[in-house]
């Protein structure tokens, strides 16, 4: 298991340091807008990784540049991008100054997730959506779970009434089909997938890049629905911020959050560090639910059992970069997360003394190291990386025995003593390691146009050991995967780009090599329109994923998922086509993206009811014949004079098994995917009516979905299918900044309401024997919040 990692370390030690060329060819100058210098603007040579940023006075210098003709680019967030062609000669210094214009909306950001190389979003053949920190702040997201709801084609859902684990659905596919990366690395393990989106705080995130559909197959297993790349803060310039907010949930429970960030950059700008810290405490919340007595009389009441759990979260981490030479870069990132989570009966007792409860204590360490060196006049680059995570989890899931479930006092007494002597506490250890090498080479003159070739290999291992002795339940899952990938990103002309990629995986749970090709085509019509077509294949290994590791309450006991002995990999074929249009004008910009998607799953996984035992419901994960997911997503965006901005997305889709699946034993089988609405969407309206004042209004829409409802007592009512109502959430936020000019800072006072109309599920199961998987709709009832933030200006 350790051989690939040892090989990687050996390569890192013996790899020669390739020195930058010393041509003494230099360029210096400044970057301005309307006579005012722009600090920390990016200045670089197009098609290379040679670049710098302007200093605090708006000046820059590039040294020891390769000879020849180059295009120098100057760009900064909120300004137009300007390019100038220059002829660089040895032993000569040029002065090149730039004048940028302010723009109303950024539509051409630099992204990496679509191709594993840096590309402008309008030039990559694969659509990459970007959720930046400003949008995350506009919706007052506390973590990435709350932020990802506001992306087209994405839906975040809560799947347990007791512990509130979440999963991300992309293009109508469940959480197990979504690949989540941290800084481009696959250390977000299946176990972390249960609660990880709530554990990663918003202030850790610089931006989130999203690739929907089969175009993300280059990232390996489980990237069928799409890939989400969480990119943590990058140290670009000196900065700091400290914020505190308090939320009142439905006039009852408090949720307090403290965020802090600081960024430091050396004077030479060849080294920097950004550090973040987060502390959160949320009280448990009890909402009204439904109780049916033996006479069938329905009661709607609170029961002192939580609908979302108590949370205590502490996290800290950082990013560090160092440039030992102009052509080299070393990056180190690290994160530590502690979380305590308790849901169930709201009593001040140990978890196993509550009538029903789930308790989780997570300690997570994750991080990575990336080294990049450029050579061959910056037409070539070599990248070596290693990343990993370790999770230690202590957990409890159980029911305290009650007299009415036993035939005699002695039987109850015996069960109670067994529970007290050996309560169902469990322990989990999870280690994930990834190491890889990547080589990029740009051919400036390739038949017609240019071509960037990418080749690499990576090794990923994930080991999960989970045990609950009292339930005679355990998982010992070791997965090893070695992969090789090739890619050609051929820019045929200024209008046409053709992307071809191939990835080969050898997974230890599959006895043959999985080959996953992908093809993408981009046609740029003038400067405002892009047409894209993408085809790709993918697979999911026959292993336990996030939801498979969750033990829930159902049918008066606990439900568990087991893997079938003959389970084999699931394969996919995905197609998508899109048109992207953005029309920029001096005072406004309008744009839209219309995408159609189609995914065919072969040997699709599904859960087969396997009956009850003395502990509760059992399900077996099996292969079905197949399934088809298809639909269309529309995105709309507009900005007027940087005073008002609208971003919206809406998805219409269907998800159907080829053959009907028995979700509830003895009940009619269904082709329709459970928990999958046919329509969902969002809108964010952001207003800046004055220099220091900001406001935002946001909304989420979730259509009706099919749910399986397991009865806590089949003598009162049977197991059945139910269909949820549709939901529309509305939220708003207001903020005002008071400047502190003497320290170049400002204090922002902000507040708002989430879920203004308080639309929330009103038919939760009540009391001990509830079906905790029966949960749908908004993640929170009405919540009022206020906060204060001190930040650099």
mmCIF file of C-alpha atoms in Angstrom, residues 58 72 83 141 155 247 322 324 364 371 373 502 528 534 558 595 602 616 627 688 726 784:
data_model
loop_
_atom_site.group_PDB
_atom_site.id
_atom_site.type_symbol
_atom_site.label_atom_id
_atom_site.label_comp_id
_atom_site.label_asym_id
_atom_site.label_seq_id
_atom_site.Cartn_x
_atom_site.Cartn_y
_atom_site.Cartn_z
ATOM 1 C CA UNK A 58 0.216 49.548 -8.521
ATOM 2 C CA UNK A 72 1.621 40.538 -21.755
ATOM 3 C CA UNK A 83 -3.257 42.514 -23.555
ATOM 4 C CA UNK A 141 -23.711 30.633 3.954
ATOM 5 C CA UNK A 155 -29.271 20.464 -5.027
ATOM 6 C CA UNK A 247 -28.787 33.292 14.448
ATOM 7 C CA UNK A 322 6.884 29.748 -1.692
ATOM 8 C CA UNK A 324 12.300 29.400 -4.663
ATOM 9 C CA UNK A 364 -10.271 15.334 11.012
ATOM 10 C CA UNK A 371 5.327 21.342 -6.281
ATOM 11 C CA UNK A 373 8.422 23.660 -12.003
ATOM 12 C CA UNK A 502 -8.559 9.237 -21.556
ATOM 13 C CA UNK A 528 -20.057 36.651 -26.916
ATOM 14 C CA UNK A 534 -19.320 16.835 -24.505
ATOM 15 C CA UNK A 558 -32.203 0.973 13.203
ATOM 16 C CA UNK A 595 -27.592 23.149 -21.312
ATOM 17 C CA UNK A 602 -25.636 0.489 -16.775
ATOM 18 C CA UNK A 616 -34.688 -3.085 12.501
ATOM 19 C CA UNK A 627 -31.283 3.919 -15.398
ATOM 20 C CA UNK A 688 -25.263 48.031 -4.127
ATOM 21 C CA UNK A 726 -43.084 21.802 -3.477
ATOM 22 C CA UNK A 784 -33.130 35.704 11.973
#
